[in-house]
Amino acid sequence: MATINITGSTFNETVDKGGIVILDFWAEWCGPCKMFGPTFEAAALKHPDIVFGKINTEEEQELAAHFQIRSIPTLMALKDGIIVFNQSGAMMPAQFEELIKALRDLDMEKIKADIAAQDE
């Protein structure tokens, strides 16, 4: 699957589907964003079971503000609707593949139990 553009109106329906969703917060004027773009696109083609969404911070300022995006590119990953990764800065392809493997390996039952314990 290729990357998809995420907007304020499509955000919830995209992340509520469950599974892994990786978001790339970017802007047209951002040099590191443009350098990371091909890595993000290649990973999207290599891992069609994962949703790879791009959020243009210039066009989606409310989303960027909601997630307190202070620098771009910022990568955010959700698994089963829970934010499990949030980091600014571009990644090299090998680093990005390591992140994807780590996301696949996450024990979501343990994470959900930890969240429930914190809420008590």
Backbone as numpy.savetxt, mean C-alpha at the origin, in Angstrom:
# Nx Ny Nz CAx CAy CAz Cx Cy Cz
-2.37 -8.64 -12.63 -3.22 -7.46 -12.63 -2.33 -6.22 -12.63
-2.72 -5.24 -13.39 -1.98 -3.98 -13.40 -2.37 -3.17 -12.17
-1.69 -2.07 -11.97 -2.03 -1.20 -10.85 -3.37 -0.52 -11.13
-4.01 -0.09 -10.04 -5.26 0.65 -10.19 -5.10 2.00 -9.50
-5.79 2.99 -10.01 -5.80 4.29 -9.37 -6.88 4.30 -8.30
-6.49 4.72 -7.11 -7.42 4.75 -5.98 -7.80 6.20 -5.73
-9.08 6.42 -5.52 -9.59 7.75 -5.20 -10.33 7.66 -3.86
-10.71 8.82 -3.36 -11.49 8.84 -2.13 -12.77 8.02 -2.24
-13.37 8.01 -3.42 -14.63 7.28 -3.58 -14.43 5.78 -3.80
-13.23 5.34 -4.16 -13.00 3.91 -4.38 -12.16 3.27 -3.29
-11.64 4.06 -2.36 -10.72 3.54 -1.35 -11.35 2.42 -0.53
-12.49 2.69 0.10 -13.09 1.70 1.00 -13.45 0.41 0.29
-14.05 0.51 -0.90 -14.43 -0.71 -1.61 -13.19 -1.53 -1.99
-12.08 -0.86 -2.22 -10.84 -1.55 -2.58 -10.26 -2.29 -1.38
-10.14 -1.62 -0.24 -9.49 -2.26 0.91 -10.43 -3.20 1.66
-11.74 -3.02 1.50 -12.69 -3.89 2.21 -12.81 -5.28 1.60
-12.22 -5.49 0.45 -12.30 -6.80 -0.20 -11.47 -7.85 0.53
-10.57 -7.40 1.39 -9.70 -8.34 2.10 -8.47 -8.66 1.29
-7.67 -9.55 1.82 -6.42 -9.90 1.16 -5.40 -8.79 1.34
-4.40 -8.80 0.47 -3.31 -7.83 0.56 -3.58 -6.69 -0.42
-3.45 -5.48 0.09 -3.56 -4.27 -0.72 -2.32 -3.43 -0.44
-1.56 -3.11 -1.47 -0.37 -2.27 -1.32 -0.65 -0.95 -2.02
-0.48 0.13 -1.27 -0.77 1.46 -1.78 0.51 2.26 -1.96
0.60 2.94 -3.08 1.72 3.82 -3.39 1.19 5.24 -3.44
1.53 6.05 -2.41 1.17 7.46 -2.40 2.27 8.20 -3.17
1.90 8.92 -4.22 2.88 9.51 -5.12 2.35 10.84 -5.65
3.21 11.54 -6.41 2.82 12.75 -7.13 3.63 12.83 -8.42
3.06 13.48 -9.41 3.68 13.60 -10.73 5.04 14.28 -10.67
5.21 15.26 -9.80 6.44 16.05 -9.72 7.56 15.36 -8.93
7.27 14.22 -8.31 8.19 13.56 -7.40 9.14 12.63 -8.15
10.43 12.99 -8.18 11.43 12.17 -8.86 11.54 10.75 -8.33
11.69 10.56 -7.00 11.76 9.19 -6.47 10.49 8.38 -6.75
9.34 9.06 -6.81 8.09 8.37 -7.15 8.17 7.81 -8.56
8.67 8.62 -9.48 8.79 8.18 -10.87 9.80 7.04 -11.01
10.86 7.08 -10.20 11.85 6.01 -10.24 11.28 4.70 -9.69
10.41 4.79 -8.67 9.85 3.60 -8.06 8.69 3.03 -8.89
8.06 3.86 -9.69 6.89 3.43 -10.47 7.08 2.12 -11.22
8.16 1.95 -12.00 8.33 0.69 -12.73 8.46 -0.53 -11.81
9.06 -0.36 -10.64 9.17 -1.46 -9.68 7.79 -1.86 -9.20
6.96 -0.87 -8.89 5.59 -1.11 -8.42 4.78 -1.80 -9.51
4.90 -1.30 -10.75 4.17 -1.89 -11.88 4.60 -3.34 -12.12
5.90 -3.60 -12.08 6.41 -4.96 -12.32 5.89 -5.92 -11.25
5.87 -5.47 -9.99 5.37 -6.32 -8.91 3.88 -6.60 -9.09
3.14 -5.61 -9.57 1.71 -5.80 -9.80 1.47 -6.89 -10.85
2.28 -6.91 -11.87 2.14 -7.94 -12.90 2.58 -9.31 -12.39
3.59 -9.33 -11.52 4.12 -10.58 -11.00 3.21 -11.21 -9.94
2.44 -10.38 -9.23 1.60 -10.86 -8.14 0.14 -10.46 -8.38
-0.54 -11.13 -9.33 -1.89 -10.72 -9.69 -2.94 -10.91 -8.58
-2.60 -11.67 -7.54 -3.54 -11.89 -6.45 -3.53 -10.75 -5.42
-2.60 -9.81 -5.57 -2.48 -8.67 -4.67 -3.00 -7.43 -5.39
-3.68 -6.56 -4.66 -4.14 -5.29 -5.23 -3.02 -4.26 -5.05
-2.59 -3.67 -6.14 -1.58 -2.61 -6.14 -2.27 -1.32 -6.53
-2.46 -0.43 -5.58 -3.16 0.81 -5.83 -2.26 2.01 -5.75
-2.46 2.94 -6.67 -1.70 4.19 -6.69 -2.63 5.32 -6.27
-2.14 6.16 -5.34 -2.92 7.30 -4.88 -2.11 8.56 -5.18
-2.61 9.36 -6.11 -1.96 10.61 -6.48 -2.29 11.63 -5.38
-1.28 12.01 -4.62 -1.51 12.88 -3.46 -1.93 14.29 -3.86
-1.64 14.70 -5.08 -2.09 16.02 -5.55 -3.59 16.01 -5.83
-4.07 14.91 -6.40 -5.49 14.80 -6.73 -6.33 14.30 -5.57
-5.73 13.55 -4.66 -6.45 12.95 -3.53 -5.89 13.48 -2.22
-5.97 14.80 -2.06 -5.39 15.45 -0.88 -6.09 15.02 0.42
-7.38 14.73 0.36 -8.08 14.28 1.57 -7.56 12.93 2.04
-7.34 12.01 1.12 -6.78 10.70 1.49 -5.37 10.86 2.06
-4.56 11.68 1.41 -3.19 11.90 1.88 -3.22 12.51 3.28
-4.11 13.45 3.51 -4.21 14.08 4.83 -4.71 13.09 5.87
-5.70 12.27 5.49 -6.25 11.28 6.42 -5.17 10.33 6.92
-4.28 9.92 6.03 -3.21 8.99 6.40 -1.93 9.70 6.81
-2.00 11.01 6.95 -0.88 11.83 7.41 0.38 11.58 6.58
0.20 11.59 5.27 1.33 11.41 4.37 2.15 12.70 4.38
3.39 12.60 4.84 4.26 13.77 4.98 5.34 13.82 3.91
5.69 12.66 3.38 6.68 12.63 2.29 6.29 11.51 1.34
6.72 11.68 0.10 6.39 10.68 -0.91 7.66 10.29 -1.66
7.70 9.08 -2.18 6.63 8.09 -2.12 6.47 7.51 -0.71
5.26 7.15 -0.38 4.98 6.40 0.84 4.27 5.13 0.43
4.74 4.02 0.96 4.10 2.73 0.72 3.32 2.34 1.97
2.10 1.90 1.76 1.28 1.42 2.85 0.71 0.07 2.41
0.71 -0.88 3.32 0.15 -2.19 3.00 -0.91 -2.54 4.02
-2.01 -3.08 3.51 -3.09 -3.57 4.36 -3.27 -5.05 4.07
-3.60 -5.77 5.11 -3.93 -7.18 4.93 -5.21 -7.40 5.71
-6.21 -7.90 5.03 -7.54 -8.10 5.62 -8.05 -6.82 6.27
-7.78 -5.69 5.61 -8.30 -4.41 6.06 -7.52 -3.74 7.18
-6.43 -4.34 7.62 -5.62 -3.80 8.72 -4.30 -3.28 8.15
-3.95 -2.04 8.51 -2.67 -1.50 8.07 -1.54 -2.23 8.79
-0.69 -2.88 8.01 0.40 -3.67 8.59 1.78 -3.15 8.20
1.82 -2.15 7.32 3.09 -1.56 6.89 2.83 -0.14 6.42
3.72 0.77 6.81 3.61 2.17 6.39 5.00 2.78 6.46
5.56 3.11 5.30 6.93 3.63 5.27 7.10 4.55 4.07
7.76 5.67 4.29 8.06 6.55 3.17 9.41 6.16 2.57
9.56 6.49 1.30 10.79 6.19 0.59 10.60 5.07 -0.42
11.29 5.20 -1.52 11.22 4.17 -2.57 12.01 2.94 -2.14
11.66 1.81 -2.72 12.37 0.55 -2.44 13.00 0.03 -3.73
14.09 -0.66 -3.56 14.69 -1.39 -4.67 13.81 -2.62 -4.93
13.84 -3.16 -6.15 12.99 -4.31 -6.46 13.14 -5.48 -5.48
14.36 -5.81 -5.09 14.57 -6.94 -4.17 13.95 -6.65 -2.80
14.08 -5.42 -2.33 13.47 -5.04 -1.04 11.95 -5.15 -1.13
11.40 -4.70 -2.25 9.95 -4.74 -2.42 9.45 -6.18 -2.44
10.19 -7.06 -3.09 9.82 -8.49 -3.11 9.88 -9.08 -1.70
10.87 -8.65 -0.90 10.95 -9.13 0.50 9.73 -8.66 1.29
9.31 -7.42 1.06 8.12 -6.92 1.73 6.89 -7.74 1.35
6.74 -8.03 0.08 5.60 -8.81 -0.39 5.60 -10.20 0.25
6.77 -10.83 0.32 6.86 -12.15 0.97 6.47 -12.04 2.44
6.96 -11.00 3.12 6.63 -10.81 4.54 5.12 -10.59 4.72
4.52 -9.85 3.82 3.07 -9.63 3.90 2.31 -10.95 3.74
2.75 -11.76 2.80 2.10 -13.07 2.59 2.23 -13.95 3.84
3.38 -13.85 4.52 3.66 -14.72 5.66 3.04 -14.25 6.97
2.47 -13.04 7.00 1.92 -12.52 8.24 0.81 -13.43 8.79
0.86 -13.66 10.09 -0.16 -14.43 10.77 -1.25 -13.46 11.23
-2.29 -13.32 10.42 -3.33 -12.33 10.72 -4.16 -12.70 11.94
-4.29 -13.98 12.24 -5.02 -14.36 13.45 -4.31 -13.83 14.69
-2.98 -13.92 14.69 -2.21 -13.40 15.81 -2.33 -11.88 15.89
-2.24 -11.21 14.74 -2.36 -9.74 14.72 -3.73 -9.32 15.22
-4.77 -10.00 14.78 -6.14 -9.66 15.23 -6.28 -9.90 16.73
-5.68 -10.97 17.23 -5.72 -11.25 18.67 -4.98 -10.17 19.46
-3.83 -9.73 18.92 -3.07 -8.67 19.58 -3.87 -7.37 19.60
-4.55 -7.06 18.52 -5.37 -5.84 18.47 -6.51 -5.94 19.47
-7.15 -7.11 19.54 -8.24 -7.30 20.49 -7.76 -7.15 21.92
-6.57 -7.67 22.20 -6.01 -7.58 23.55 -5.71 -6.12 23.91
-5.24 -5.34 22.96 -4.96 -3.92 23.19 -6.24 -3.13 23.43
-7.31 -3.56 22.80 -8.60 -2.85 22.93 -9.27 -3.11 24.26
-8.84 -4.16 24.95 -9.48 -4.51 26.24 -9.04 -3.61 27.35
